[in-house]
PDB file of C-alpha atoms and ligand atoms in Angstrom:
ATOM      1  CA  UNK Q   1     -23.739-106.799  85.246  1.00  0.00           C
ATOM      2  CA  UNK Q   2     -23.133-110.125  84.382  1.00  0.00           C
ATOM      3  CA  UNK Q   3     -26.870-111.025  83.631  1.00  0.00           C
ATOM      4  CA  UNK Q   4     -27.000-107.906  81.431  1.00  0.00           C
ATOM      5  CA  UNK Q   5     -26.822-108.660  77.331  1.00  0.00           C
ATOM      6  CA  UNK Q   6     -23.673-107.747  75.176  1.00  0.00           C
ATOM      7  CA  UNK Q   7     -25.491-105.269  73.972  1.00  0.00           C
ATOM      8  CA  UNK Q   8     -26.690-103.760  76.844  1.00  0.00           C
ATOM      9  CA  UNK Q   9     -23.670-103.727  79.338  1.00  0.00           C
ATOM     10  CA  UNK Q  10     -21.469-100.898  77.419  1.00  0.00           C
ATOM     11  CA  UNK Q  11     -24.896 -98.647  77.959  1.00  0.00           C
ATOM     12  CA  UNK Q  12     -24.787 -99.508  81.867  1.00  0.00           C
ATOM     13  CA  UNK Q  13     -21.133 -98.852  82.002  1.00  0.00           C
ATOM     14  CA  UNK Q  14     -22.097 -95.489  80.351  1.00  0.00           C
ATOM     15  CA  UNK Q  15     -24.682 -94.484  82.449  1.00  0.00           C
ATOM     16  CA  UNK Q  16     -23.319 -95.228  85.369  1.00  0.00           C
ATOM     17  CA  UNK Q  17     -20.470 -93.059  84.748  1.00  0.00           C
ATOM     18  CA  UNK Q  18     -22.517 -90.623  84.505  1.00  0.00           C
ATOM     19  CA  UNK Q  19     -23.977 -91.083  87.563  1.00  0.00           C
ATOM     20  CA  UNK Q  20     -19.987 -91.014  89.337  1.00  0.00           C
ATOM     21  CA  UNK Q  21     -19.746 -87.918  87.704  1.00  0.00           C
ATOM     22  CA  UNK Q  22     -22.538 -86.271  88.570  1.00  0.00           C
ATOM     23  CA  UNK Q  23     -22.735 -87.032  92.286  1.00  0.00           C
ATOM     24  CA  UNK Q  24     -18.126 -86.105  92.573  1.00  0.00           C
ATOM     25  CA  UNK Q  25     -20.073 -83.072  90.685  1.00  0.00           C
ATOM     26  CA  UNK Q  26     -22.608 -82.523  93.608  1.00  0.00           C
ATOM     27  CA  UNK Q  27     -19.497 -83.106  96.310  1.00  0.00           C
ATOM     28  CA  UNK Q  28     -17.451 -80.473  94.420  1.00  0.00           C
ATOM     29  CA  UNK Q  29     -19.456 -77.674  94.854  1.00  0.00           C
ATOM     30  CA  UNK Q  30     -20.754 -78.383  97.845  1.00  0.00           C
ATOM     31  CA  UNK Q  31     -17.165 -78.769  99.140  1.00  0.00           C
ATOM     32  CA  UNK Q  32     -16.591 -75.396  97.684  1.00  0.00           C
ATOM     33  CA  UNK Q  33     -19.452 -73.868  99.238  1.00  0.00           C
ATOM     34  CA  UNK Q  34     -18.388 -75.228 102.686  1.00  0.00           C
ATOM     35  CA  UNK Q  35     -14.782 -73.191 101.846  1.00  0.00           C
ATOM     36  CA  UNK Q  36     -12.976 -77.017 101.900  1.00  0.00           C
ATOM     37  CA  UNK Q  37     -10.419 -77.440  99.287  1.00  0.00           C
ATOM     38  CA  UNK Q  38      -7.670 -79.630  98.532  1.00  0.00           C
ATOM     39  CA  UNK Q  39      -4.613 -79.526  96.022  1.00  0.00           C
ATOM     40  CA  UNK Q  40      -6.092 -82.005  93.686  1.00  0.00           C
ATOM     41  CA  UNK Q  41     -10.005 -80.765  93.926  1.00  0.00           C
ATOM     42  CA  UNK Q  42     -11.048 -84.544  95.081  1.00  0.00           C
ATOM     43  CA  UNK Q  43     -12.913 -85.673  98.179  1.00  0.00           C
ATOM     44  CA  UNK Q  44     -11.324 -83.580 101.241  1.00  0.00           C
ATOM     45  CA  UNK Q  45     -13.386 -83.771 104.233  1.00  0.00           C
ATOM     46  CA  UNK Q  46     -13.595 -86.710 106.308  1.00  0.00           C
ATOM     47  CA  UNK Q  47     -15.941 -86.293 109.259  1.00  0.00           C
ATOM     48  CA  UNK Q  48     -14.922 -88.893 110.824  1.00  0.00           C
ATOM     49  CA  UNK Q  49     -11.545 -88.102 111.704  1.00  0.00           C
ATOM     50  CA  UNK Q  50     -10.612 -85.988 115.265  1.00  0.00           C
ATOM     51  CA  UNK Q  51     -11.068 -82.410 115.228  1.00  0.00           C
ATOM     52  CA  UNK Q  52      -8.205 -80.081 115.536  1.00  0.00           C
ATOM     53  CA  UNK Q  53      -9.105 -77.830 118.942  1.00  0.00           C
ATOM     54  CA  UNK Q  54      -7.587 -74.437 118.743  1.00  0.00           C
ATOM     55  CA  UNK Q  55      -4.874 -73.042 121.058  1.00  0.00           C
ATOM     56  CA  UNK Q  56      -6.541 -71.078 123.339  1.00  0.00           C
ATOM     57  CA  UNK Q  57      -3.599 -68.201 124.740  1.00  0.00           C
ATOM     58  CA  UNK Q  58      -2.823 -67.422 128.518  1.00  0.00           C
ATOM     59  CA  UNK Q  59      -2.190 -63.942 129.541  1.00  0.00           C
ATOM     60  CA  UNK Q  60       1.656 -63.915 130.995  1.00  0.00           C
ATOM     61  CA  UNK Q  61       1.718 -64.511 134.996  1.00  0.00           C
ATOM     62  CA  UNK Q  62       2.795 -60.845 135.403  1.00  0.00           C
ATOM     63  CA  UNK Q  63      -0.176 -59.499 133.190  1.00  0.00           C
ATOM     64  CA  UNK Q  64      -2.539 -61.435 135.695  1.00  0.00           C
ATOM     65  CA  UNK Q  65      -0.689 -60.070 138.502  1.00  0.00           C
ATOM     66  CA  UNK Q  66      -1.147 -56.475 137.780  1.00  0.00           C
ATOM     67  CA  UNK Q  67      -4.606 -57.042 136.614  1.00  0.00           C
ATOM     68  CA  UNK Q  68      -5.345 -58.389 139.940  1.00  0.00           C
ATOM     69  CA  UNK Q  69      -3.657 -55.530 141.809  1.00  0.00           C
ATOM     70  CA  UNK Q  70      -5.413 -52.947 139.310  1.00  0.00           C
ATOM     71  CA  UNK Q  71      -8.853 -54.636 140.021  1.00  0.00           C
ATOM     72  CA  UNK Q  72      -8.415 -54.191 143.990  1.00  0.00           C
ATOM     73  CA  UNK Q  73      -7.054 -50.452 143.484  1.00  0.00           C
ATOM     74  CA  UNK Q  74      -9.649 -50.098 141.010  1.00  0.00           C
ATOM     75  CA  UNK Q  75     -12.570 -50.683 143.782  1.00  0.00           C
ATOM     76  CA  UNK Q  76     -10.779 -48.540 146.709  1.00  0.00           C
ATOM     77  CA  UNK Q  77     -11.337 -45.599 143.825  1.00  0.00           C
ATOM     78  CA  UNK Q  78      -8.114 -45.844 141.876  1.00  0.00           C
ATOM     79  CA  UNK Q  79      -7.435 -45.093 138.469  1.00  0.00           C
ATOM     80  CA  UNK Q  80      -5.304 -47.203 136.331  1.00  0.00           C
ATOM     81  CA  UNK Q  81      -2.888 -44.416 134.202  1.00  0.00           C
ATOM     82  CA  UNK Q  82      -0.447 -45.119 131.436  1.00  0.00           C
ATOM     83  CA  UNK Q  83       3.257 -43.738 132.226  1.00  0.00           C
ATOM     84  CA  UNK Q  84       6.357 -43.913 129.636  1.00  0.00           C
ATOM     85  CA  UNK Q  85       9.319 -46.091 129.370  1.00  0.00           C
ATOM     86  CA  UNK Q  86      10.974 -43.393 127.561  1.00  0.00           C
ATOM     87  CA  UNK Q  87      12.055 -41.057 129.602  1.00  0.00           C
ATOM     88  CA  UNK Q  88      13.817 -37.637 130.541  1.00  0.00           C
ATOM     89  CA  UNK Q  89      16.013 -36.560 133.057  1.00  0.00           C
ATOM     90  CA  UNK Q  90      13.940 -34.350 134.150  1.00  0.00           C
ATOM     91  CA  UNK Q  91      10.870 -36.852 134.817  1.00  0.00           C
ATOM     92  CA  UNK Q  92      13.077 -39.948 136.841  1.00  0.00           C
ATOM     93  CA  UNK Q  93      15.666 -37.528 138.467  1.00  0.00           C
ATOM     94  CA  UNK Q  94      14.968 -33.731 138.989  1.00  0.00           C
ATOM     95  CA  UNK Q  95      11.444 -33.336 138.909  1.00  0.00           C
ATOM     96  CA  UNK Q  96      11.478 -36.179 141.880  1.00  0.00           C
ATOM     97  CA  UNK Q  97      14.071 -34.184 144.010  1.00  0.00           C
ATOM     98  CA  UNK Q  98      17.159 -36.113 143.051  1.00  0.00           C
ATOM     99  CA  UNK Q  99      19.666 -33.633 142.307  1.00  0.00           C
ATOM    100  CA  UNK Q 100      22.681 -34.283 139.788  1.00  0.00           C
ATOM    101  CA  UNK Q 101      24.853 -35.616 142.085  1.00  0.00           C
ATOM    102  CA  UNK Q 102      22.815 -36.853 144.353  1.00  0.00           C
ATOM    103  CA  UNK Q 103      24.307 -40.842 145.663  1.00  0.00           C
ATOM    104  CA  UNK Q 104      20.664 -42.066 145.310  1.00  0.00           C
ATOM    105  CA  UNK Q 105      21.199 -41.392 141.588  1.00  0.00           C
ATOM    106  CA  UNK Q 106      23.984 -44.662 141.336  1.00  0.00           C
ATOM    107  CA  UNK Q 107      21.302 -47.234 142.202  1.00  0.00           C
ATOM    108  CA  UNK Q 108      18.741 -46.180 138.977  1.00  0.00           C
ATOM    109  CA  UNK Q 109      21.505 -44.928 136.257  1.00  0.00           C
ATOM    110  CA  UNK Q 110      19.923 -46.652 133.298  1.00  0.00           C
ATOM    111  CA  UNK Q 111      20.550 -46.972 129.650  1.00  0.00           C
ATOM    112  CA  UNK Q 112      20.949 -43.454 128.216  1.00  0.00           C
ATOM    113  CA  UNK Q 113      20.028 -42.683 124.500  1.00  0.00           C
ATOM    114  CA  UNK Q 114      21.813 -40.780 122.476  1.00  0.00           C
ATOM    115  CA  UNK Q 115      19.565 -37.995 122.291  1.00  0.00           C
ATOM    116  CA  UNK Q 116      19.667 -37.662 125.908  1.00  0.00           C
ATOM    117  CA  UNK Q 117      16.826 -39.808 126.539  1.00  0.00           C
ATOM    118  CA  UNK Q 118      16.833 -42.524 129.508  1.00  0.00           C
ATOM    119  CA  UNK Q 119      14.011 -45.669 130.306  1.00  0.00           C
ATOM    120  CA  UNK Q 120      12.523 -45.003 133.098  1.00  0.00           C
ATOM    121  CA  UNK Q 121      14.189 -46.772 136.732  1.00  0.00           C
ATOM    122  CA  UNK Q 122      11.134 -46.423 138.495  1.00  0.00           C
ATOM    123  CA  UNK Q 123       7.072 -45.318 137.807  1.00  0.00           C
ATOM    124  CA  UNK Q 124       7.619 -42.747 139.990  1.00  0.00           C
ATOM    125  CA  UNK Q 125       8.114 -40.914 136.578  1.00  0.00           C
ATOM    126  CA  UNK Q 126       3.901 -41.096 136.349  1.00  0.00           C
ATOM    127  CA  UNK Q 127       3.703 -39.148 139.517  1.00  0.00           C
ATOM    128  CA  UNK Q 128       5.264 -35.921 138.290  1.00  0.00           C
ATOM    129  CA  UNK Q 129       3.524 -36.545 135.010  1.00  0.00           C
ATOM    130  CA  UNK Q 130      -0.084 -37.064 136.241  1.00  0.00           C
ATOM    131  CA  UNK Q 131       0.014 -33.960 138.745  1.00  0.00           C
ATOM    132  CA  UNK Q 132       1.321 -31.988 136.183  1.00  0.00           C
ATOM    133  CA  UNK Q 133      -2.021 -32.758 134.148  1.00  0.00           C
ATOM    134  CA  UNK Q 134      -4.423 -32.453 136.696  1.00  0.00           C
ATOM    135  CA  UNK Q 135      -5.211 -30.806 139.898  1.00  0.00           C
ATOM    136  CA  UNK Q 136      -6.403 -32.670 143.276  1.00  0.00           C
ATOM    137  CA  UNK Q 137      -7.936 -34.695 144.232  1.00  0.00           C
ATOM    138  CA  UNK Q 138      -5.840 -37.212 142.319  1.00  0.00           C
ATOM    139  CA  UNK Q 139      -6.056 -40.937 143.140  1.00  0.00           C
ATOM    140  CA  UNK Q 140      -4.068 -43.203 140.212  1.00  0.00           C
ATOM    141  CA  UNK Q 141      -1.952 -46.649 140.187  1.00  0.00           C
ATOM    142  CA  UNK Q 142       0.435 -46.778 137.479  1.00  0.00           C
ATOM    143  CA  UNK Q 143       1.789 -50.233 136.066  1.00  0.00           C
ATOM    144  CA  UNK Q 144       4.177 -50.948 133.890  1.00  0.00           C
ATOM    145  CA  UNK Q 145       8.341 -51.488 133.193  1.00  0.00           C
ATOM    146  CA  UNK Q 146      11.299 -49.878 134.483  1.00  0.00           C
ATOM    147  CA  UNK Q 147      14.956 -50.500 133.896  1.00  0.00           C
ATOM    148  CA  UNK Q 148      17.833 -50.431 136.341  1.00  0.00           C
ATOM    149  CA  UNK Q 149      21.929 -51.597 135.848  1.00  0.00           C
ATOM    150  CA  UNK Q 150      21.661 -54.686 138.006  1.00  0.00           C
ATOM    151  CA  UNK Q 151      23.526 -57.848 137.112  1.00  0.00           C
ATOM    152  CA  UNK Q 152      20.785 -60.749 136.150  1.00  0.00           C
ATOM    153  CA  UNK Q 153      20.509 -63.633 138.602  1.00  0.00           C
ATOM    154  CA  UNK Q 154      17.707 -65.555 140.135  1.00  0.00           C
ATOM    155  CA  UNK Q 155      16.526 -62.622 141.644  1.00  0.00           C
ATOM    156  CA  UNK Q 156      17.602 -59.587 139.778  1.00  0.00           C
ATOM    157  CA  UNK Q 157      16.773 -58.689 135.948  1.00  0.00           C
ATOM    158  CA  UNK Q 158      17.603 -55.177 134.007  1.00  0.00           C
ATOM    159  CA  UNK Q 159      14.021 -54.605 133.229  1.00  0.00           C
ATOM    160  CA  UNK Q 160      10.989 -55.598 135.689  1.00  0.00           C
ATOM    161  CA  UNK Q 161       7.458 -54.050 136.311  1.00  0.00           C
ATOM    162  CA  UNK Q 162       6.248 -51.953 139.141  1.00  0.00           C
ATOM    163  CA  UNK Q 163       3.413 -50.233 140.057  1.00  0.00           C
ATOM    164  CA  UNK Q 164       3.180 -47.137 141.237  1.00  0.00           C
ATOM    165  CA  UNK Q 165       0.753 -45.137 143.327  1.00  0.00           C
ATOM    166  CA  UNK Q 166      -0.602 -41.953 144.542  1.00  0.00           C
ATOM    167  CA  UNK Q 167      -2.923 -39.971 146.295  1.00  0.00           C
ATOM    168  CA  UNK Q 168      -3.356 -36.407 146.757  1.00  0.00           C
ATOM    169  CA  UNK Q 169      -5.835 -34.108 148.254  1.00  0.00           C
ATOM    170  CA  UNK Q 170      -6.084 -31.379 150.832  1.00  0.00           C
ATOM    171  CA  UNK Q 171      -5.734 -33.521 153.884  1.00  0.00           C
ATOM    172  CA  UNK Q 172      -4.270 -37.019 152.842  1.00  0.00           C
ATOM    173  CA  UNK Q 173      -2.197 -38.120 156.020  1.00  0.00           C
ATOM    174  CA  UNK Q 174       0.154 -40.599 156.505  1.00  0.00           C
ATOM    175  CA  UNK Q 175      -2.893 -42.803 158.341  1.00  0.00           C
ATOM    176  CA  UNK Q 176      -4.642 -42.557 155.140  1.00  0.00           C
ATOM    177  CA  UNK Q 177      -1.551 -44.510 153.604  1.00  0.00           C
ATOM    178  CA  UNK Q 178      -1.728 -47.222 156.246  1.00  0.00           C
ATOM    179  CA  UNK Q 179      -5.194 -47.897 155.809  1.00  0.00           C
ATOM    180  CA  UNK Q 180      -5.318 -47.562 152.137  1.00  0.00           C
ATOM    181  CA  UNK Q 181      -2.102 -50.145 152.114  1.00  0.00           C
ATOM    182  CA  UNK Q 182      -3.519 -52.520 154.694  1.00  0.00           C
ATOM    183  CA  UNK Q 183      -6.526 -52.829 152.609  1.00  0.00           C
ATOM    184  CA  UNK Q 184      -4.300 -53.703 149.715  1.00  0.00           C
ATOM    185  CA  UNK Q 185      -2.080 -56.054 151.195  1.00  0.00           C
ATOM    186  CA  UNK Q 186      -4.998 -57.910 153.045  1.00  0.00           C
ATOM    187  CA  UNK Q 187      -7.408 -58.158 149.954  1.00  0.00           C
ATOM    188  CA  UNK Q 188      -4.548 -59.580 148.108  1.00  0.00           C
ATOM    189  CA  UNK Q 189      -2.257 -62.073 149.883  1.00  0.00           C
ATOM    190  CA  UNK Q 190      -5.367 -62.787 152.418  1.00  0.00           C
ATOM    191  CA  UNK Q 191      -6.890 -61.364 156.185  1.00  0.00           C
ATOM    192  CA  UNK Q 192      -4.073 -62.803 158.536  1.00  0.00           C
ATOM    193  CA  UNK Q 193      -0.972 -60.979 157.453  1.00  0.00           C
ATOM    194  CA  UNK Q 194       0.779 -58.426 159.428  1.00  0.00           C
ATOM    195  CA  UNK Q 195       2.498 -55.659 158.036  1.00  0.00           C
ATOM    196  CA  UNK Q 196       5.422 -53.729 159.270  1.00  0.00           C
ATOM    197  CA  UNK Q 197       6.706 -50.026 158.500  1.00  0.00           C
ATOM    198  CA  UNK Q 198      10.821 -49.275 158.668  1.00  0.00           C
ATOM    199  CA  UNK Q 199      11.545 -46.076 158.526  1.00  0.00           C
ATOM    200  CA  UNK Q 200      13.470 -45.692 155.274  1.00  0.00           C
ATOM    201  CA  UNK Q 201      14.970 -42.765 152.475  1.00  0.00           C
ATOM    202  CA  UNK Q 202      13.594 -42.037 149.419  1.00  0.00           C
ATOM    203  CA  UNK Q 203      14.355 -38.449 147.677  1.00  0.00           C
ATOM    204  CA  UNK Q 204      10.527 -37.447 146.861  1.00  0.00           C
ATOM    205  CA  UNK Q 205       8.840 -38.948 150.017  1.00  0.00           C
ATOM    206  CA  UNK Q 206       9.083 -37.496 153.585  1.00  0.00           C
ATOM    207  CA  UNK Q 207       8.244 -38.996 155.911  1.00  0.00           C
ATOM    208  CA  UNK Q 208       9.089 -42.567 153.692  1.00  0.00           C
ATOM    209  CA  UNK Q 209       8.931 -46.080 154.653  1.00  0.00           C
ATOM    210  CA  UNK Q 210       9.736 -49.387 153.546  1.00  0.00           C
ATOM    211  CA  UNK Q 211       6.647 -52.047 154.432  1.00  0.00           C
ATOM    212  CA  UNK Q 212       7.480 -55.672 154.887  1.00  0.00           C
ATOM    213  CA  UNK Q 213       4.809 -57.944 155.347  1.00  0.00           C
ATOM    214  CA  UNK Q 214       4.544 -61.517 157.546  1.00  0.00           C
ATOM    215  CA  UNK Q 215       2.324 -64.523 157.435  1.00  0.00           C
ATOM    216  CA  UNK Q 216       4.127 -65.659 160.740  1.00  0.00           C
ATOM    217  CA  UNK Q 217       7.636 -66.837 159.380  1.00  0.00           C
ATOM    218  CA  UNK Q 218       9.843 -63.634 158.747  1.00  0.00           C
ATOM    219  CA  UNK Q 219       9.495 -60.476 157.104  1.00  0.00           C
ATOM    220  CA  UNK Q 220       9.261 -59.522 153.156  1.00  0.00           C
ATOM    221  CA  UNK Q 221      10.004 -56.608 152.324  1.00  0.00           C
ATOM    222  CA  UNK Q 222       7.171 -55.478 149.506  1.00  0.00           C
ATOM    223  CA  UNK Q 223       6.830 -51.900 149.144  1.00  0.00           C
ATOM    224  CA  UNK Q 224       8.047 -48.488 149.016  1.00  0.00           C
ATOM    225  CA  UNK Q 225       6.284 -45.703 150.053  1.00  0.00           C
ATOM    226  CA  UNK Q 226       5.895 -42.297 152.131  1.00  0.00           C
ATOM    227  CA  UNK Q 227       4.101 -38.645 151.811  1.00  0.00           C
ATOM    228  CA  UNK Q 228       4.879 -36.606 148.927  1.00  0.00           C
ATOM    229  CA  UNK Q 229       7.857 -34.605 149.458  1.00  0.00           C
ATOM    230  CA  UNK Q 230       6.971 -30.614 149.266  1.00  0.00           C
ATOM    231  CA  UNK Q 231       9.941 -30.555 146.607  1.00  0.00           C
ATOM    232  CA  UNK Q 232       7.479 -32.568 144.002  1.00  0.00           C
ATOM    233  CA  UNK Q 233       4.441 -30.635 144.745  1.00  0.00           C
ATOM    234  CA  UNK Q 234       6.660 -27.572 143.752  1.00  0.00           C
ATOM    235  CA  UNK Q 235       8.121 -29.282 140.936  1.00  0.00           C
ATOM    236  CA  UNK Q 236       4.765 -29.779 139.013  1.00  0.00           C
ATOM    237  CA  UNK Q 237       3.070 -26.210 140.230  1.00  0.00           C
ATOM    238  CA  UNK Q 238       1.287 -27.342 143.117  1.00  0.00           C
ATOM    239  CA  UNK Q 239       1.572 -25.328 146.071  1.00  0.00           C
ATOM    240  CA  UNK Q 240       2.447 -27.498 149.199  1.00  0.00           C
ATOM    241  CA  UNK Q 241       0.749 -25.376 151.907  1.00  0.00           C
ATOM    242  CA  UNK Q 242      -2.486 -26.308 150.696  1.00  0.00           C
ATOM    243  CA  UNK Q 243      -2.003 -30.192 149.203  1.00  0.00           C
ATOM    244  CA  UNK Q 244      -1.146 -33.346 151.077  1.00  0.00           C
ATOM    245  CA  UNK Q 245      -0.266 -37.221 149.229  1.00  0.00           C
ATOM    246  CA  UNK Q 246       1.003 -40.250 149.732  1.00  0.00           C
ATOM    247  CA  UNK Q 247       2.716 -42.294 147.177  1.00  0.00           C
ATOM    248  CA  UNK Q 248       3.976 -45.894 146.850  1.00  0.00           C
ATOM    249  CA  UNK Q 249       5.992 -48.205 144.459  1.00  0.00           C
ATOM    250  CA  UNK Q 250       5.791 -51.983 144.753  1.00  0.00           C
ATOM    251  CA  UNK Q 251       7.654 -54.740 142.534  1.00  0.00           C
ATOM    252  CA  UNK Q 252       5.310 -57.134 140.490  1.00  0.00           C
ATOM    253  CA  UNK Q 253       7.724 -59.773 140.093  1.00  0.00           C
ATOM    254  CA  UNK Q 254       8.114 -59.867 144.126  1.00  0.00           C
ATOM    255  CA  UNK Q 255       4.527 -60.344 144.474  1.00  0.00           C
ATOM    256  CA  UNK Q 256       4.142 -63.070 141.743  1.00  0.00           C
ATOM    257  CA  UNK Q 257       7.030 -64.808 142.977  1.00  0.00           C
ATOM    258  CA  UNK Q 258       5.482 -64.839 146.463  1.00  0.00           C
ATOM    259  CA  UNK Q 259       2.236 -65.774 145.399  1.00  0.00           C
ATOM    260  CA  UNK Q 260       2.527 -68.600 143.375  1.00  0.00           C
ATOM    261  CA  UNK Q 261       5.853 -69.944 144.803  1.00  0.00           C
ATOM    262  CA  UNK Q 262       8.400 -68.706 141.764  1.00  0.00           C
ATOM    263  CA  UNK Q 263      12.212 -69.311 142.794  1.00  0.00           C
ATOM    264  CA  UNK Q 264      13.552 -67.497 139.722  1.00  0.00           C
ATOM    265  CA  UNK Q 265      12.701 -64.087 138.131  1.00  0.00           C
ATOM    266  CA  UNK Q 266      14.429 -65.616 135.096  1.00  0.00           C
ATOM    267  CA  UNK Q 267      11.362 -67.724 134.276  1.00  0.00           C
ATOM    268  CA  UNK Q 268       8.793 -64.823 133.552  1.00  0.00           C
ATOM    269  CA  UNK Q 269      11.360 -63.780 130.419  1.00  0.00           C
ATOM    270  CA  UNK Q 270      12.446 -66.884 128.695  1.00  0.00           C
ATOM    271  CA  UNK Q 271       9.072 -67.311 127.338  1.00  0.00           C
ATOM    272  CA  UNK Q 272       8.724 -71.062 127.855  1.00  0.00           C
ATOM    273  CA  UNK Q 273       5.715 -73.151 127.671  1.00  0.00           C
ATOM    274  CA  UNK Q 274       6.238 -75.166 130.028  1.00  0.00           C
ATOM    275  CA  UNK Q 275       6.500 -72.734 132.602  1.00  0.00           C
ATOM    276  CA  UNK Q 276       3.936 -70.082 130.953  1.00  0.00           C
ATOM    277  CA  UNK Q 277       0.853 -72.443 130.765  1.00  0.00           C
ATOM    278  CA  UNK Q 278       0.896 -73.243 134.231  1.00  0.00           C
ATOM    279  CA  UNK Q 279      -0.778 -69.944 135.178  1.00  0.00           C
TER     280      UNK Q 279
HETATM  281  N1  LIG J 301      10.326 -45.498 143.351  1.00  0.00           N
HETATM  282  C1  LIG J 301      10.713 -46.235 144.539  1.00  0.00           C
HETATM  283  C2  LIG J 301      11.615 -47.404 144.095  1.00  0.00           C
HETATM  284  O1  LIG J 301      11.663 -47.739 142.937  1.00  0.00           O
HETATM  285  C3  LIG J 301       9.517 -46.769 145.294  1.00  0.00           C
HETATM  286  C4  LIG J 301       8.653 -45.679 145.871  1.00  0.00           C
HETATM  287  C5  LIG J 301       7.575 -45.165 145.174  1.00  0.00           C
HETATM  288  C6  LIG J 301       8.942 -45.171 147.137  1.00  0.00           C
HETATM  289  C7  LIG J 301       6.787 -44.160 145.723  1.00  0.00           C
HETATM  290  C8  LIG J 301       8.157 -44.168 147.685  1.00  0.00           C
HETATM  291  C9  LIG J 301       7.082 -43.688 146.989  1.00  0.00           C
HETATM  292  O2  LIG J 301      12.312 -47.996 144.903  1.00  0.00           O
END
């Protein structure tokens, strides 16, 4: 500019002003165009600075577990069914063969509504509900929460999930239950365990079991489980003569503690990071 003549040198400043304006023009609407936009309208996007990656989400450890159950149940011929937390008497108690005053009741007295509801202590709610829909053959897993008045410590919580399962047909023996469960347990905590039957009580299983399982250092208890009591089949209109089932109920928070080495049940509800994105 300094070579320019007096006269000259205001019409350079002028016309390159123009020029600034047109190309912040050009940026403008081309930054509008690309959706960028800043509080003043001026020169936003710098491609030179990092990128910001998104946070990709984890589904919760328990999710995964049942998802991984579901998919094994899901190739022995299973179907996955939706149950309710909600409940009736009728549905966790009666229908199931525990009578009012029954002891067994004590252990799964919930939280009561006020309209005489209850949430559910145990899946085995789905059973009733599922036979009452359909006739045999029925084969269905059912996951998802149940609630029970137990003090919370490392091992215990209120609420945790189970999943529930049965199997009913015209001839569906107790050996049909081992195998069925042996397949299960094998496919998911791997081919060398053993696996161990007590015989046990439950109100709406007879014959009914508790299975523990061993990878050579003790026993874990895992599962509930026995043939359907003739007392359900009645319950939900089936006539016990001519149907035969076997049912089980195993705790998700047992397995996923087992599996990937979890000391306390405590973790899976506090909804910490630091825990959560480990899985
Ligand atoms: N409902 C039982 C429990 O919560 C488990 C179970 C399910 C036992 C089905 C037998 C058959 O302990």
């Amino acid at each position: 500019m300094g070579s320019l003549s007096e006269t000259d040198r205001p019409k350079f400043g002028q016309a390159l002003n123009q020029l600034k304006e047109l190309i912040e023009d050009q940026i403008r609407q081309k930054e509008q165009s690309l959706g960028l936009k800043t509080a003043q309208g001026d020169v936003s996007f710098d491609p030179t600075l990092p990128g910001i990656s998104p946070r990709i989400g984890k589904l919760h450890p328990i999710t995964q577990t049942i998802q991984e159950i579901s998919d094994i149940f899901t190739r022995l011929g299973f179907e996955t069914v939706d149950g309710r937390e909600i409940e009736t008497e009728f549905y966790n108690f009666t229908a199931l063969n525990i009578p009012l005053d029954h002891p067994s009741r004590d252990a799964f007295d919930t939280f009561y509504t006020e309209s005489g509801h209850l949430l559910r202590s145990q899946t085995s709610t789905v059973q009733v509900r599922v036979m009452e829909k359909r006739k045999p053959p029925i084969r269905i897993i059912a996951p998802g929460r149940v609630y029970r008045p137990d003090a919370v410590d490392a091992s215990h919580s209120f609420m945790f999930h189970q999943i529930e399962g049965l199997m009913v047909d015209a001839r569906t023996t107790f050996s049909d239950l081992k195998g069925v469960l042996h397949l299960f347990l094998r496919k998911l905590l791997g081919p060398d365990i053993k696996m161990r039957f007590r015989p046990h009580f439950f109100p709406f299983t007879e014959p009914s079991v508790e299975i523990d399982v061993s990878w050579g250092k003790g026993w874990l208890e895992l599962l509930g489980a026995g043939q359907v009591d003739p007392a359900v089949f009645e319950a939900v209109g089936y006539n016990p003569k001519k149907v035969q089932g076997f049912a089980f109920g195993l705790g998700v928070e047992r397995i996923a503690m087992l599996k990937y080495g979890i000391k306390d049940i405590r973790l899976f509800y506090e909804n910490d990071l630091r825990f959560l994105e480990q899985f």
